[in-house]
Coordinates of C-alpha atoms in Angstrom, one line a residue:
Chain A
D1 CA 0.0 0.0 0.0
I2 CA 1.1 3.6 -0.6
Q3 CA 1.6 5.3 2.7
M4 CA 0.6 9.0 3.0
T5 CA 2.3 11.1 5.7
Q6 CA 1.1 14.5 6.6
S7 CA 2.9 17.2 8.5
P8 CA 2.3 18.7 10.9
S9 CA -0.3 16.6 12.6
S10 CA -1.7 19.7 14.2
L11 CA -1.0 23.4 14.1
S12 CA -2.2 26.5 15.8
A13 CA -3.0 29.5 13.7
S14 CA -4.9 32.8 13.8
V15 CA -7.4 34.3 11.4
G16 CA -5.6 35.8 8.5
D17 CA -2.6 33.6 8.7
R18 CA -1.2 31.8 5.7
V19 CA -1.2 28.0 6.5
T20 CA 0.6 25.3 4.6
I21 CA 0.1 21.6 5.1
T22 CA 2.4 19.0 3.6
C23 CA 1.5 15.5 2.4
R24 CA 4.2 13.0 1.3
A25 CA 3.6 9.7 -0.5
S26 CA 5.8 6.6 0.0
Q27 CA 6.1 6.3 -3.8
N28 CA 5.6 8.4 -6.9
I29 CA 1.9 9.1 -7.4
A30 CA 2.3 11.8 -10.2
F31 CA -0.5 14.2 -9.6
H32 CA -3.1 11.8 -8.1
L33 CA -3.6 13.5 -4.8
N34 CA -6.8 14.9 -3.3
W35 CA -7.4 17.1 -0.3
Y36 CA -10.4 16.9 2.1
Q37 CA -11.7 19.1 4.9
Q38 CA -13.5 17.6 7.8
K39 CA -15.3 19.2 10.8
P40 CA -16.7 17.4 13.8
G41 CA -20.0 15.7 13.0
I42 CA -19.8 16.6 9.3
P43 CA -18.5 14.3 6.6
P44 CA -15.3 15.1 4.7
K45 CA -15.6 17.6 1.9
L46 CA -13.5 17.3 -1.3
L47 CA -11.6 20.6 -1.6
I48 CA -8.9 19.8 -4.3
S49 CA -8.5 17.0 -6.7
A50 CA -5.6 16.0 -8.9
A51 CA -3.2 18.0 -6.7
S52 CA -4.3 21.4 -7.8
G53 CA -7.9 21.2 -9.1
L54 CA -10.1 23.4 -6.9
Q55 CA -13.5 22.0 -6.6
S56 CA -16.6 24.1 -7.4
G57 CA -17.7 26.2 -4.6
V58 CA -14.4 26.0 -2.7
P59 CA -13.0 29.5 -1.9
S60 CA -10.0 30.6 -3.9
R61 CA -7.9 31.0 -0.7
F62 CA -7.4 27.3 -0.9
S63 CA -4.7 26.0 -3.3
G64 CA -2.9 22.8 -3.8
G65 CA 0.4 22.0 -5.4
G66 CA 3.1 19.4 -5.9
S67 CA 3.6 16.2 -7.9
G68 CA 5.4 12.9 -7.5
T69 CA 5.8 12.4 -3.8
D70 CA 5.5 15.8 -2.2
F71 CA 2.3 17.9 -2.1
T72 CA 1.0 21.0 -0.3
L73 CA -2.3 22.5 0.7
T74 CA -2.2 26.2 1.3
I75 CA -4.8 28.5 2.8
S76 CA -3.7 32.0 1.9
S77 CA -5.7 33.8 4.6
L78 CA -7.2 31.6 7.3
Q79 CA -10.9 32.3 8.0
P80 CA -12.9 31.3 11.1
E81 CA -14.8 28.6 9.1
D82 CA -11.5 27.0 8.1
F83 CA -10.6 25.6 11.5
A84 CA -10.9 21.9 10.7
T85 CA -9.0 18.7 10.0
F86 CA -7.5 18.4 6.5
S87 CA -6.6 15.0 5.0
C88 CA -4.8 14.0 1.8
Q89 CA -5.7 10.9 -0.3
Q90 CA -3.8 9.2 -3.1
S91 CA -5.8 8.0 -6.1
H92 CA -2.9 6.5 -8.0
T93 CA -3.0 2.9 -6.8
S94 CA -5.6 0.8 -5.1
P95 CA -6.1 0.5 -2.2
W96 CA -6.7 4.3 -2.0
T97 CA -5.1 5.6 1.1
F98 CA -5.4 8.7 3.3
G99 CA -3.0 10.6 5.4
Q100 CA -3.6 10.7 9.2
G101 CA -5.0 14.3 9.0
T102 CA -3.8 17.7 10.1
K103 CA -5.9 19.6 12.6
V104 CA -5.9 23.3 12.2
E105 CA -6.7 24.9 15.6
L106 CA -7.2 28.5 16.7
Chain B
Q1 CA -29.0 17.5 -5.2
V2 CA -27.1 14.3 -4.6
Q3 CA -27.5 12.8 -1.2
L4 CA -26.3 9.7 0.4
Q5 CA -27.5 8.3 3.7
E6 CA -26.3 5.4 5.7
S7 CA -28.6 3.2 7.8
G8 CA -28.0 0.1 10.0
P9 CA -27.4 -1.0 13.6
G10 CA -25.2 1.1 15.7
L11 CA -24.1 -1.8 17.9
V12 CA -22.9 -5.2 16.7
K13 CA -21.6 -8.1 18.8
P14 CA -18.2 -9.5 18.3
S15 CA -17.9 -12.3 15.7
E16 CA -21.2 -11.2 14.1
T17 CA -21.8 -9.4 10.8
L18 CA -21.9 -5.6 10.4
S19 CA -24.5 -4.7 7.8
L20 CA -25.1 -1.2 6.5
I21 CA -27.1 0.2 3.6
C22 CA -26.5 3.5 1.7
T23 CA -29.5 5.1 0.1
V24 CA -28.7 7.4 -2.7
S25 CA -30.9 10.2 -4.0
G26 CA -30.4 12.8 -6.7
V27 CA -28.4 10.5 -9.0
S28 CA -29.0 7.0 -10.4
I29 CA -26.8 4.4 -8.9
S30 CA -26.7 2.8 -12.4
S31 CA -24.7 5.7 -13.7
G32 CA -21.5 4.3 -15.1
S33 CA -19.6 7.4 -14.1
Y34 CA -19.3 6.5 -10.4
Y35 CA -18.1 3.9 -8.0
W36 CA -20.2 3.5 -4.8
T37 CA -17.8 3.3 -1.9
W38 CA -17.5 2.6 1.8
I39 CA -14.9 4.4 4.0
R40 CA -14.5 4.2 7.7
H41 CA -12.8 6.4 10.3
H42 CA -11.4 5.1 13.5
P43 CA -11.2 7.6 16.3
G44 CA -7.9 9.4 16.3
K45 CA -6.8 7.7 13.0
G46 CA -6.9 8.5 9.3
L47 CA -9.7 7.5 7.0
E48 CA -9.6 3.9 5.6
W49 CA -11.1 3.0 2.2
I50 CA -13.0 -0.3 2.5
G51 CA -14.0 -0.9 -1.1
Y52 CA -16.4 0.1 -3.9
T53 CA -18.9 -1.5 -6.1
H54 CA -20.1 -0.4 -9.6
Y55 CA -23.4 -0.9 -11.3
S56 CA -21.7 -3.3 -13.8
G57 CA -21.1 -5.7 -10.9
S58 CA -17.5 -5.0 -10.5
T59 CA -16.1 -4.6 -7.0
N60 CA -12.7 -3.6 -5.6
Y61 CA -11.9 -4.2 -2.0
N62 CA -9.1 -3.2 0.4
P63 CA -6.9 -6.3 0.7
S64 CA -6.7 -5.7 4.5
L65 CA -10.5 -6.4 4.7
K66 CA -11.1 -8.4 1.5
S67 CA -11.7 -11.7 3.3
R68 CA -14.4 -10.3 5.4
V69 CA -16.2 -7.7 3.1
T70 CA -19.0 -8.0 0.6
L71 CA -20.4 -5.0 -1.2
S72 CA -23.5 -5.3 -3.2
I73 CA -25.8 -2.9 -5.2
D74 CA -29.6 -2.8 -5.6
M75 CA -30.4 -0.7 -8.6
S76 CA -34.2 -1.1 -8.0
K77 CA -33.9 0.7 -4.7
N78 CA -31.0 3.0 -5.6
Q79 CA -29.0 1.5 -2.7
F80 CA -25.7 -0.2 -2.1
S81 CA -24.7 -2.1 1.0
L82 CA -21.8 -3.3 3.1
D83 CA -21.4 -6.6 4.9
L84 CA -18.4 -7.0 7.2
N85 CA -18.1 -10.5 8.8
F86 CA -16.5 -11.6 12.0
V87 CA -16.2 -8.2 13.5
T88 CA -14.0 -7.3 16.5
A89 CA -13.6 -4.2 18.6
A90 CA -11.1 -3.0 16.0
D91 CA -14.0 -2.6 13.6
T92 CA -15.6 0.1 15.8
A93 CA -15.6 3.2 13.7
T94 CA -17.7 5.7 11.9
Y95 CA -18.7 4.3 8.6
Y96 CA -19.3 6.5 5.5
C97 CA -20.8 5.7 2.2
A98 CA -19.4 7.9 -0.6
R99 CA -19.5 8.5 -4.3
A100 CA -16.2 8.0 -6.1
R101 CA -15.6 9.6 -9.4
L102 CA -13.7 7.7 -12.1
Q103 CA -10.5 9.4 -11.0
N104 CA -11.0 7.8 -7.6
D105 CA -11.7 10.9 -5.5
F106 CA -14.7 11.0 -3.3
D107 CA -17.0 13.9 -4.1
R108 CA -20.1 13.1 -2.2
W109 CA -20.4 11.6 1.3
G110 CA -23.1 10.4 3.6
Q111 CA -23.3 11.8 7.1
G112 CA -21.6 8.8 8.6
T113 CA -22.9 6.3 11.1
L114 CA -21.0 5.2 14.2
V115 CA -20.9 1.4 14.6
T116 CA -19.7 0.0 17.9
V117 CA -18.6 -3.6 18.3
S118 CA -19.3 -4.7 21.8
S119 CA -21.0 -7.6 23.6

């Protein structure tokens, strides 16, 4: 299985901060990387697909980058509604696997 | 508006079978453009993909669970289901049904249902 490792596992930030989360794959997955946002009691929401493809309705302050084994999710200016857990997922090779999540806290 | 909703028991005894149903609305489950998927989330851990089924009858399971999992689809009811046999406490988790696009990302999710394995 492809292992997905996120860093950090949690971070503290303030409204307006620029936040970057990293996801590393245990092998080359090209651009087959997706990002999700999850809040307590709410299912995950797909934010970005194929490394950098912003989903419809997702604010432009979210952006994704990277290819191969190293990827980033950046929030350019953190808003109150962005405090959540973010997870990456590789869609290169079955079984599809997720990172352990990064919790963004106030 | 596409919606998915899980249903099933919230408590299952060890060694028994966990059975969940996902009811889909707003899209036909017989659309060839999607895989119908189960994912679970153990407290404090990352999400775990269980497997998916397609209206064509094809299935794909996580090898870690393959020996215990069966996914099936009921196009007449626009539902798909999960059976997980011989459960243990390690199977206690929140179970989500989700829609996977052909590129294997998950763009619609059910609300999730907590299943506890305990005697």
